[in-house]
GROMACS .gro file of C-alpha atoms in nm:
model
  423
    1UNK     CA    1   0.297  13.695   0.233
    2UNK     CA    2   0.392  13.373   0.451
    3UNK     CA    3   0.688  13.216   0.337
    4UNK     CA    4   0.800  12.840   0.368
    5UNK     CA    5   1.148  12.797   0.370
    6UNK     CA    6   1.380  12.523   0.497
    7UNK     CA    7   1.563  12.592   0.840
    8UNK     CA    8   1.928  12.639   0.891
    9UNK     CA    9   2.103  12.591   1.258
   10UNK     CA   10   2.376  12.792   1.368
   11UNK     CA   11   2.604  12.851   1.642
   12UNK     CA   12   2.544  13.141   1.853
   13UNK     CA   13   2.820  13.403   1.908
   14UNK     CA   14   2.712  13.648   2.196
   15UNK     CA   15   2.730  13.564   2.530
   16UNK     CA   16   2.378  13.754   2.601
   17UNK     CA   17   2.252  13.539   2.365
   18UNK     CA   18   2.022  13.185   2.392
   19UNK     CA   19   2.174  12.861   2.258
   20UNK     CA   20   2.184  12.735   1.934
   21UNK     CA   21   1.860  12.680   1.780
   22UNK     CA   22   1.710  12.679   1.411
   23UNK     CA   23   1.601  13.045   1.249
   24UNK     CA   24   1.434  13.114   0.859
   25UNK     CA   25   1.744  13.181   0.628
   26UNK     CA   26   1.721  13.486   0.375
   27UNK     CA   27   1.499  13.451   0.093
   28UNK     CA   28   1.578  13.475  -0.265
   29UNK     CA   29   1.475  13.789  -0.378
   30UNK     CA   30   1.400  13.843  -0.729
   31UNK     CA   31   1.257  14.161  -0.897
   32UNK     CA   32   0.981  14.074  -1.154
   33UNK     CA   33   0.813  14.136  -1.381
   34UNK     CA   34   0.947  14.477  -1.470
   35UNK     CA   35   1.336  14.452  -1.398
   36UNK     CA   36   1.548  14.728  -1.218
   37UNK     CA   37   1.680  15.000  -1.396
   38UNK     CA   38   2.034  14.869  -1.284
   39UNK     CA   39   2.170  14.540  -1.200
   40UNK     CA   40   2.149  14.443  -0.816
   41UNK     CA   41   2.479  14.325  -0.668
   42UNK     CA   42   2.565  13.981  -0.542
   43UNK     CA   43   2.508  13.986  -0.183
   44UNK     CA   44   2.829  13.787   0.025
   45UNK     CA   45   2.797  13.479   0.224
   46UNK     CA   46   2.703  13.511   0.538
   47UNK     CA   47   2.894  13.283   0.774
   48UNK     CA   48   2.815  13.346   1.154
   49UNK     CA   49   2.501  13.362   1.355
   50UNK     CA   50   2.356  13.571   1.675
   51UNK     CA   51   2.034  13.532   1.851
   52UNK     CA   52   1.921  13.763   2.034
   53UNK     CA   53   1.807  13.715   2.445
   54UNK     CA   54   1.521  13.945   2.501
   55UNK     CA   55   1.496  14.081   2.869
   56UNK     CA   56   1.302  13.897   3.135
   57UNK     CA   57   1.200  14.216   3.287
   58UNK     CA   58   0.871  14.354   3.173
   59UNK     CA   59   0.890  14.671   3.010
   60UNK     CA   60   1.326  14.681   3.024
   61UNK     CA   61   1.483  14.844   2.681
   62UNK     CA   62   1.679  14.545   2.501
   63UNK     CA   63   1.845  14.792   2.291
   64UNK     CA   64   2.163  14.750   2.404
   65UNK     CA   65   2.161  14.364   2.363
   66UNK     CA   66   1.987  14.448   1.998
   67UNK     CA   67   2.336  14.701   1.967
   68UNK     CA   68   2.537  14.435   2.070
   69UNK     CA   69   2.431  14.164   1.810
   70UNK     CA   70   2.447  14.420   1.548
   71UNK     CA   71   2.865  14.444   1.607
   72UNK     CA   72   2.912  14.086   1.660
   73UNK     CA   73   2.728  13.980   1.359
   74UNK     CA   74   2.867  14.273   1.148
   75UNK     CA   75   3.049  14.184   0.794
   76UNK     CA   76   2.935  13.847   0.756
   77UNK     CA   77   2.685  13.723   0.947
   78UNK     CA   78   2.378  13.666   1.058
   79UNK     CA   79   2.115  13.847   1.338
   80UNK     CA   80   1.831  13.715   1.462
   81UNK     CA   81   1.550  13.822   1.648
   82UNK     CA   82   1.297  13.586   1.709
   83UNK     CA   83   1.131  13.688   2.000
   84UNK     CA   84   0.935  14.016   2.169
   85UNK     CA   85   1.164  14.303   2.170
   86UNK     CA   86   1.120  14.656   2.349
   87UNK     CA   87   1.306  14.905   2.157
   88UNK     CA   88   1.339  15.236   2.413
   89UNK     CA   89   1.654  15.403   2.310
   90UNK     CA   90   1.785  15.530   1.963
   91UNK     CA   91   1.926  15.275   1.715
   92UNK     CA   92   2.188  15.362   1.493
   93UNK     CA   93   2.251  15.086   1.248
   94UNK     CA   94   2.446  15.301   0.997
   95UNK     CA   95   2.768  15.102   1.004
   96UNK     CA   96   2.633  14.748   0.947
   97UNK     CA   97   2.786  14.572   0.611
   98UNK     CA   98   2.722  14.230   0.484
   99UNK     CA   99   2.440  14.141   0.737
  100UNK     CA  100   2.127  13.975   0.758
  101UNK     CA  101   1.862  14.059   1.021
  102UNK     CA  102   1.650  13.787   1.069
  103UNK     CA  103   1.317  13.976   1.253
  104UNK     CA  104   1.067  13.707   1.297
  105UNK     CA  105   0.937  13.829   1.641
  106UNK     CA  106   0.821  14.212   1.710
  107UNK     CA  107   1.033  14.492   1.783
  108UNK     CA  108   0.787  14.720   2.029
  109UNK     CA  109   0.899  15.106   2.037
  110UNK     CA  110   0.825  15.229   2.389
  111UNK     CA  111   0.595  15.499   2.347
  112UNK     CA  112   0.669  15.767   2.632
  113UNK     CA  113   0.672  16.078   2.391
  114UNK     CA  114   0.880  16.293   2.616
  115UNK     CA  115   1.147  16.071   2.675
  116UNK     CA  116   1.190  16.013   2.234
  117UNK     CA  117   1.166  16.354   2.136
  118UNK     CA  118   1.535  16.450   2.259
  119UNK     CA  119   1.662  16.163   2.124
  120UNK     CA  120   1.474  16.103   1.776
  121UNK     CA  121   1.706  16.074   1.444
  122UNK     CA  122   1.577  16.420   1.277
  123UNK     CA  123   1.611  16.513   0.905
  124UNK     CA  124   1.487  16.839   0.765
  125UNK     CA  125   1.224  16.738   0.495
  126UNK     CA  126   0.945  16.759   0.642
  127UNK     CA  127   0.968  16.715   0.968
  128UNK     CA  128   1.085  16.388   0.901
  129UNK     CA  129   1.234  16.189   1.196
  130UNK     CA  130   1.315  15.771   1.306
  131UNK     CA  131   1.390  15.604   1.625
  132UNK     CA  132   1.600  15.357   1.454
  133UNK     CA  133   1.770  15.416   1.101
  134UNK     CA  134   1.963  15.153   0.924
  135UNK     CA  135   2.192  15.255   0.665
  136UNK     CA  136   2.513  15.088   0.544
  137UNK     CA  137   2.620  14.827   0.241
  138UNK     CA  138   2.431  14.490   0.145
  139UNK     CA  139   2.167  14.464   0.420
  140UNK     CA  140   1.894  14.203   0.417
  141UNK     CA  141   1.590  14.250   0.656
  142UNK     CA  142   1.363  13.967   0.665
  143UNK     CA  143   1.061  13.899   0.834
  144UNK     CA  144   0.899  13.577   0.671
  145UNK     CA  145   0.545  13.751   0.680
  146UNK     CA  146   0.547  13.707   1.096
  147UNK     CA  147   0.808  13.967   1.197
  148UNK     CA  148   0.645  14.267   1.290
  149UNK     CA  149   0.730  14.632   1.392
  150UNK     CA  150   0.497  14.764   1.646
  151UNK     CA  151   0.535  15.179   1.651
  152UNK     CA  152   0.308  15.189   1.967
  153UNK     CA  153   0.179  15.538   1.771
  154UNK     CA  154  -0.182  15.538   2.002
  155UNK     CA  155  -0.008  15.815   2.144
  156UNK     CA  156   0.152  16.007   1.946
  157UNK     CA  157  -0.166  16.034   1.752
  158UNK     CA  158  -0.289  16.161   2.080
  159UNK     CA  159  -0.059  16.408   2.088
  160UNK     CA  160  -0.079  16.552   1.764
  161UNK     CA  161  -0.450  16.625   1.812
  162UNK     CA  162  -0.367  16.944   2.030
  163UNK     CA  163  -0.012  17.031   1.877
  164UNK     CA  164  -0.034  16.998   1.460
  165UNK     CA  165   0.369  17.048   1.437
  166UNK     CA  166   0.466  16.755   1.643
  167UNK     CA  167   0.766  16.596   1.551
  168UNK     CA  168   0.661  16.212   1.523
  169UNK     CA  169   0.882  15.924   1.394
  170UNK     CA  170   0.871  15.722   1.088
  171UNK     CA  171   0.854  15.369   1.193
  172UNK     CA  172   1.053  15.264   0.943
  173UNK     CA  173   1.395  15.455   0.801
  174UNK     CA  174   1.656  15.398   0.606
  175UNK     CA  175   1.942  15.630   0.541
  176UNK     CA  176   2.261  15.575   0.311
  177UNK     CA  177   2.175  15.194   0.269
  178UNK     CA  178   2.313  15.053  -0.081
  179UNK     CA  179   2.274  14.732  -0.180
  180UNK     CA  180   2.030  14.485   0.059
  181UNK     CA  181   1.655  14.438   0.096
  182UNK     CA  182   1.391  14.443   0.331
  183UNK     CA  183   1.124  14.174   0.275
  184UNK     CA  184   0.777  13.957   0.481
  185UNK     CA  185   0.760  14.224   0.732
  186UNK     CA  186   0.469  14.339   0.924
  187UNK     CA  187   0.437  14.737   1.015
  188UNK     CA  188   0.141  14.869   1.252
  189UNK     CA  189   0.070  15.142   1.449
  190UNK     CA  190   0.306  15.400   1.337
  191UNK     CA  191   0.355  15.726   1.471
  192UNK     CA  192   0.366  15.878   1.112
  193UNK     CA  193   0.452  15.742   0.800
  194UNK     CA  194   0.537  15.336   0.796
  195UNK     CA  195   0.869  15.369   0.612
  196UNK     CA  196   1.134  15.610   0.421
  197UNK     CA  197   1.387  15.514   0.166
  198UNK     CA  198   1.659  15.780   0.202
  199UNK     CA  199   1.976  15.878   0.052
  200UNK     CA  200   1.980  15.502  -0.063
  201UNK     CA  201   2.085  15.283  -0.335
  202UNK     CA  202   2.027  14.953  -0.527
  203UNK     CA  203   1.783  14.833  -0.287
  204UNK     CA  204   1.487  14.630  -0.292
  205UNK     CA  205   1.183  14.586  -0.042
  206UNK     CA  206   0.904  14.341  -0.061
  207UNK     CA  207   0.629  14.284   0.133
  208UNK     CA  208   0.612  14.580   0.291
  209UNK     CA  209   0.348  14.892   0.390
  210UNK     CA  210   0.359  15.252   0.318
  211UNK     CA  211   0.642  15.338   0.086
  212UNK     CA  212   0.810  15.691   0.069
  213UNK     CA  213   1.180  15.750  -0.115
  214UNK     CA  214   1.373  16.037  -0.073
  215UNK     CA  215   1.734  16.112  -0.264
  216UNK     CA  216   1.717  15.718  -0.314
  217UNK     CA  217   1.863  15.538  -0.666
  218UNK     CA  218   1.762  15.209  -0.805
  219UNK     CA  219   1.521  15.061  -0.587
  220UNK     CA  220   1.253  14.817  -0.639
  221UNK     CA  221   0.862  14.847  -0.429
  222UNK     CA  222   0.714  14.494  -0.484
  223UNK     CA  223   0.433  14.272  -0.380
  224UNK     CA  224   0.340  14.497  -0.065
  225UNK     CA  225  -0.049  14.472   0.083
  226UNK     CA  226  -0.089  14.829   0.196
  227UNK     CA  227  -0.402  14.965   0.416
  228UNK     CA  228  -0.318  15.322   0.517
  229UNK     CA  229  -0.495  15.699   0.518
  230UNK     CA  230  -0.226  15.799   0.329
  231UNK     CA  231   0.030  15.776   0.003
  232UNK     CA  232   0.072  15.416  -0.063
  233UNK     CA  233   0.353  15.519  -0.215
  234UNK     CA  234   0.506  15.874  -0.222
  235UNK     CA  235   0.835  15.955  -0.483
  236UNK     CA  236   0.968  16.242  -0.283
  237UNK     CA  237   1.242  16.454  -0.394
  238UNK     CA  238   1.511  16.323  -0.607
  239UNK     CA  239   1.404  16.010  -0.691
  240UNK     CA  240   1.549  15.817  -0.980
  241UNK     CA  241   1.526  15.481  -1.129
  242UNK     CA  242   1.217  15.311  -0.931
  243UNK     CA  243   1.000  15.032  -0.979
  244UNK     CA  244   0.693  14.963  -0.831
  245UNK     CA  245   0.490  14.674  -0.882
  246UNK     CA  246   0.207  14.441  -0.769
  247UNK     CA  247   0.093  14.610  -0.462
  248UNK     CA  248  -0.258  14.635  -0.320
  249UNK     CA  249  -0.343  14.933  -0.144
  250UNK     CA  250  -0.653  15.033   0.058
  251UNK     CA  251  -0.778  15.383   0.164
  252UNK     CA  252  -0.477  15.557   0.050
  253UNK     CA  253  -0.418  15.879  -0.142
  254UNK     CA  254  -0.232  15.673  -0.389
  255UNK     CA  255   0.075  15.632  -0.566
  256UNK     CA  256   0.189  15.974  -0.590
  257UNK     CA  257   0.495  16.152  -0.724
  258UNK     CA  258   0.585  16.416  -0.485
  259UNK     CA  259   0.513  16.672  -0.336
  260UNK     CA  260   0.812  16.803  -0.493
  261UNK     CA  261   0.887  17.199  -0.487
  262UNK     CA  262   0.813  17.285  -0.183
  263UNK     CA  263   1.092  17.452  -0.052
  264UNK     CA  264   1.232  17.770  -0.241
  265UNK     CA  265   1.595  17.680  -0.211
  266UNK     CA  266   1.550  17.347  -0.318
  267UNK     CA  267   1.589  17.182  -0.701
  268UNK     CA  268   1.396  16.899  -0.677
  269UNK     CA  269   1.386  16.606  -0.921
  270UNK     CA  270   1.196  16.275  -0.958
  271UNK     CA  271   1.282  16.060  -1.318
  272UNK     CA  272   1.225  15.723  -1.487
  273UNK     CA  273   0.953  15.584  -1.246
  274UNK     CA  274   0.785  15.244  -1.378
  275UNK     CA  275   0.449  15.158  -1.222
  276UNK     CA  276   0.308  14.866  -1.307
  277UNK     CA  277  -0.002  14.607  -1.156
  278UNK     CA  278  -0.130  14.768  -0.889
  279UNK     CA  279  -0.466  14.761  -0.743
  280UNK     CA  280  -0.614  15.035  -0.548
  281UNK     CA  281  -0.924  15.037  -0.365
  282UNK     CA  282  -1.074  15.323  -0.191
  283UNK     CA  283  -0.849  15.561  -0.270
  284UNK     CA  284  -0.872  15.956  -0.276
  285UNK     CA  285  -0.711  15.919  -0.596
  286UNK     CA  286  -0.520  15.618  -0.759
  287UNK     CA  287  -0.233  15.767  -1.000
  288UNK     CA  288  -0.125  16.088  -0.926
  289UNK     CA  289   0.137  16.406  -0.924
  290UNK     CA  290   0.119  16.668  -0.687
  291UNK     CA  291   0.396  16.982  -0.704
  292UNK     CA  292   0.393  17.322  -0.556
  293UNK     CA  293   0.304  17.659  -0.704
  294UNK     CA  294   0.592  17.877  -0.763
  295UNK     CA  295   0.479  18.094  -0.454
  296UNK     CA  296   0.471  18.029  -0.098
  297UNK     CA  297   0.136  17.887   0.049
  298UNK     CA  298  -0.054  17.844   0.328
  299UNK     CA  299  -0.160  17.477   0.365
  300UNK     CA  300  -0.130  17.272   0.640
  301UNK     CA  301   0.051  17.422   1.013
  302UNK     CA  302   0.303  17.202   0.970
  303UNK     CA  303   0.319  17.182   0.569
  304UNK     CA  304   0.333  17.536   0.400
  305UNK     CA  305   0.544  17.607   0.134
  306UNK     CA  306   0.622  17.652  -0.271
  307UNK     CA  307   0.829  17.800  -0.471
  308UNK     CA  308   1.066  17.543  -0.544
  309UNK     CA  309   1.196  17.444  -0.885
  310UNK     CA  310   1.291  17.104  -1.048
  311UNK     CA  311   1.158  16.863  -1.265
  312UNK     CA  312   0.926  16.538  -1.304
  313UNK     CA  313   1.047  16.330  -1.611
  314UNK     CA  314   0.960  16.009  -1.798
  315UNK     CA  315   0.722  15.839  -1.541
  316UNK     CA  316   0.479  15.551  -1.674
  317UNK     CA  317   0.176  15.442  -1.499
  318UNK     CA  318   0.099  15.115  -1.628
  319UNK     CA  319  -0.170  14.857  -1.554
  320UNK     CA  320  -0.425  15.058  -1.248
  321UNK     CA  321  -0.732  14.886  -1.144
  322UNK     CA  322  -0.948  14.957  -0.871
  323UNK     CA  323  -1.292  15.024  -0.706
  324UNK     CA  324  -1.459  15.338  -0.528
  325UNK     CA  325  -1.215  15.569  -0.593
  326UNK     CA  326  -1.249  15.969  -0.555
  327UNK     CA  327  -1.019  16.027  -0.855
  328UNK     CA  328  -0.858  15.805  -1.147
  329UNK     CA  329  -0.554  16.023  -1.246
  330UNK     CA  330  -0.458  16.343  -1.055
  331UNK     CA  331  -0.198  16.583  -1.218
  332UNK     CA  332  -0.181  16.913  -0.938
  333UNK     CA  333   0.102  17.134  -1.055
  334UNK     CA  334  -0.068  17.396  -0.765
  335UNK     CA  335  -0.066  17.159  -0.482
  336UNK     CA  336  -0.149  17.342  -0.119
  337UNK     CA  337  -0.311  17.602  -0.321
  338UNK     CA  338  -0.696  17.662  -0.345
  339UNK     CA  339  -0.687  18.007  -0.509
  340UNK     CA  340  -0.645  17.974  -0.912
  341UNK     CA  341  -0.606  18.305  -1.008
  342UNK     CA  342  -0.286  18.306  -0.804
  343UNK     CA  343  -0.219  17.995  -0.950
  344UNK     CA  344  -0.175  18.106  -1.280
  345UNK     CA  345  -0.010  18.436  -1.109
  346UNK     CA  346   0.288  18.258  -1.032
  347UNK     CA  347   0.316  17.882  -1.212
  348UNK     CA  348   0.492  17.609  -1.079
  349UNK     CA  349   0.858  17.605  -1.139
  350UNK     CA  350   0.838  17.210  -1.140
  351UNK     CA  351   0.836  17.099  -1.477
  352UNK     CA  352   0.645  16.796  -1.575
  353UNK     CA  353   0.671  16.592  -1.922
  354UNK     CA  354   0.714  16.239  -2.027
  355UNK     CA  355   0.444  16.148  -1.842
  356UNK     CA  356   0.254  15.846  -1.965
  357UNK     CA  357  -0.089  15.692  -1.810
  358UNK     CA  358  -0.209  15.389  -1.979
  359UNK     CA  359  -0.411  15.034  -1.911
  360UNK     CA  360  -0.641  15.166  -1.614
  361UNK     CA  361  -0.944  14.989  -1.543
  362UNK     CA  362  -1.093  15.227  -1.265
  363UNK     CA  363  -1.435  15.251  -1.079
  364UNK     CA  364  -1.496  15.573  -0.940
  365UNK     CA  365  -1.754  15.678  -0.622
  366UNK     CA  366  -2.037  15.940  -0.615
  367UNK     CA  367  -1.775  16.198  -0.463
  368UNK     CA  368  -1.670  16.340  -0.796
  369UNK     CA  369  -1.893  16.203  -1.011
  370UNK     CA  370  -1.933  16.232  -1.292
  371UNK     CA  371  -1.609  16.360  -1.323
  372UNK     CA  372  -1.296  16.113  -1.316
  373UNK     CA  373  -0.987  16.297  -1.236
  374UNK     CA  374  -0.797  16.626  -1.296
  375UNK     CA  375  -0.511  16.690  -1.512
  376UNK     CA  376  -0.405  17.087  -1.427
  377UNK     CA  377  -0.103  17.246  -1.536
  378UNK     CA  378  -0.018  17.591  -1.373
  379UNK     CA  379   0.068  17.747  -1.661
  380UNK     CA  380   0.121  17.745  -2.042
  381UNK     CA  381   0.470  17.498  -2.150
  382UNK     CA  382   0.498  17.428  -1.760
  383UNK     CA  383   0.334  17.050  -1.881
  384UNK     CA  384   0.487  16.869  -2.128
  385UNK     CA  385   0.431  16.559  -2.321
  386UNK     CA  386   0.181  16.441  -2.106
  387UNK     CA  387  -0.023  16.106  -2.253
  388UNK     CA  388  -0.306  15.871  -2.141
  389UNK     CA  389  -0.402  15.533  -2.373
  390UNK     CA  390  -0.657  15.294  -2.335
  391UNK     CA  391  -0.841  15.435  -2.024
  392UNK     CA  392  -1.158  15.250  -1.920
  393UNK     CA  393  -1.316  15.472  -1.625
  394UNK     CA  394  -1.639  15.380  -1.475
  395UNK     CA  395  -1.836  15.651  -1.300
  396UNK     CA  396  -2.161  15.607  -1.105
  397UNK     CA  397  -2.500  15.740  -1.249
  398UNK     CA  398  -2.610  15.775  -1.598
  399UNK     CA  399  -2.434  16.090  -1.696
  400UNK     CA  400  -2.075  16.075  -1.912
  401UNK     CA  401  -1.748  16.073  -1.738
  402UNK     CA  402  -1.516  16.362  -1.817
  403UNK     CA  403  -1.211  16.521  -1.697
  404UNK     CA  404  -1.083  16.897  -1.555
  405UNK     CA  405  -0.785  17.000  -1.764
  406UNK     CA  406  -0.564  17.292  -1.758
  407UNK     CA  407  -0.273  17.358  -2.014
  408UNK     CA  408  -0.255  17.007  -2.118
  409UNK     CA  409  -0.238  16.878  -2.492
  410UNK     CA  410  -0.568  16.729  -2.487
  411UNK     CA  411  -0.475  16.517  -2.824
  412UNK     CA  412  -0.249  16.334  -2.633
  413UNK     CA  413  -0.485  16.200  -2.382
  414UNK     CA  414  -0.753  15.901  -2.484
  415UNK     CA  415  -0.922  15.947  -2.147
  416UNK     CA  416  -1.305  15.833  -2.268
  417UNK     CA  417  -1.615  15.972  -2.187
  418UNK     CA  418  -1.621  16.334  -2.283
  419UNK     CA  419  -1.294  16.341  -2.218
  420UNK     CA  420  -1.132  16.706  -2.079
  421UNK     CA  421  -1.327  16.992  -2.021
  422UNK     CA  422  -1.186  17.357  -1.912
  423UNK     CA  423  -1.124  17.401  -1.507
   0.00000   0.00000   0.00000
């Protein structure tokens, strides 16, 4: 979304930096219609400004003048970047604190493979790893709808053609961040996924493509156009108190709750999740859960697993709408595994109730059809309290929708059509 705002001039502080000139001031952010889960805090005035010099030399790394800005505009102040920026060295933003970043030019991450890989920010869930990671306490990343984060990812992708278990970064990260928001930025060509929420709290982005949290609190997913091959957005383990609301998304996999379980040693839990408006088109499936059996799996090279326990508890899919979808509503308590006698052999050890699917308005594809969606539960009592209400699915073709269900109550779901049949 473009955003018109008024123009404030400032001073500049850095030497390395240009003179004063006039830059977009934060917006003011407001959660709506569905309100967080917990009060957002007041974010501090901001009172000094830095712009940012890019380097005249084609191709030279202006992370260390990016760095620099950072620590001068620390705890009260203002960055801004405004111009093209080539980002070839590691950014660790962990320690900023009352800060705006202004990005309304392009931050360009060099994309000579063998010269990140050494350096990359890794994490162990899933392979999961950042160039940059921003972390710290009341951080507000703007981009106006023009700044832009270019992940260069052309060759990574080329990469991970001929080696499947290539680490590859996220182009977006952040880690330990409470308080702040990230809003009107552009993301393209990342290497992986566009952006992970970690280890965060009471945090809001806006705007934005390609959502994932991870061991994140109180955070708020609104108003993002998303056009991606995979989750729109993806509630990975222990995630509580999340809203997400009024996106569009395009030839994703949808909004999906996990995949949770999937290592053995791991307790994994994702609880009171509110989605609400959002329109998906082209999707593989449009609401859905997806959680490990309770034995290890074969799935992908760089994505086996199972066996993990945990639980997924009072989420609410409200208001889905959407054309030329594979699937409506996907429930996969045996995700990664094809094989359903082993299936039921060993159940997931995720639990899943309070589940509630309600006010879809869905048009399905010939891929499936006539059938709509799957709800399958591993096992008997491993499903729980699982609803759907006022469900208007409509599938290609003459013949009646209907559903696969497994161990689900089937008198608590008003799915239409012929509603569920045994899988």
């Amino acid at each position: 979304m473009q955003l018109s705002l008024p123009l404030t001039v400032a001073a500049a502080a850095l030497t390395n930096t240009v003179l004063a000139r006039d830059f977009i001031p934060r917006p003011n952010i407001q959660a709506g219609p569905i309100q967080p889960y917990k009060a957002f805090a007041e974010f501090s005035p901001r009172s000094k400004t830095c712009f940012v010099k890019p380097s005249c030399t084609e191709g030279r790394d202006d992370t260390p003048k990016i760095l620099a800005a950072m620590h001068e505009c620390n705890d009260g102040g203002t960055t801004v970047l405004d111009s093209e920026y080539n980002v070839c060295s590691p950014m660790d933003l962990r320690f900023l604190k009352h800060v705006d970043i202004a990005l309304t030019g392009t931050l360009n991450f060099c994309d000579d493979g063998d010269h990140w890989l050494p350096l990359l920010f890794t994490y162990d869930y899933q392979f999961s790893a950042a160039q940059w990671v921003i972390g710290g306490e009341d951080v507000n990343i703007y981009g106006a709808g023009v700044g832009t984060l270019n992940g260069n990812g052309q060759n990574w992708y080329d990469r991970f053609n001929s080696n499947r278990t290539l680490i590859r970064p996220i182009l977006l990260l952040t880690d330990g961040l409470h308080g702040g928001s990230i809003t009107g930025l552009k993301m393209r060509n990342s290497a992986k996924w566009h952006s992970l929420i970690a280890n965060s709290t009471s945090y809001e982005a806006k705007n934005l493509d390609g959502w994932d949290t991870y061991r994140s609190d109180n955070i708020v997913i609104q108003n993002s156009w998303v056009d991606d091959d995979d989750d729109c957005v993806s509630f990975k383990p222990n995630s509580t108190n999340i809203i997400v609301q009024g996106l569009t998304c395009f030839g994703s996999h949808g909004i999906s709750v996990g995949s949770l379980g999937q290592y053995p040693l791991s307790y994994d839990i994702v609880e009171n999740v509110y989605i609400y408006n959002n329109t998906l088109n082209g999707a593989a499936d449009s609401a859905r859960i997806k959680v490990w059996p309770g034995a290890e799996t074969d799935f992908q090279p760089d994505l086996g697993g199972g066996g993990g326990a945990g639980y997924v508890r009072n989420i609410t899919y409200d208001g889905f709408y959407g054309t030329n979808n594979d699937n409506a509503i996907k429930i996969d308590q045996c995700y990664g595994e094809k094989n359903a006698t082993r299936c039921a052999e060993f159940p997931s050890k995720m639990f899943i109730g309070d589940i509630v699917f309600k006010n879809f308005a869905i048009t399905t594809n010939t891929k499936n059809a006539p059938r709509a969606g799957d709800l399958i539960c591993s096992g008997p009592g491993t499903c729980e309290n699982i609803r759907a209400e006022n469900i208007t699915i409509t599938v290609p073709g003459d013949e009646e929708q209907y559903w696969d269900c497994r161990n689900a109550d089937e008198s608590l779901l008003d799915l239409g059509g012929r509603g569920c049949v045994p899988a």
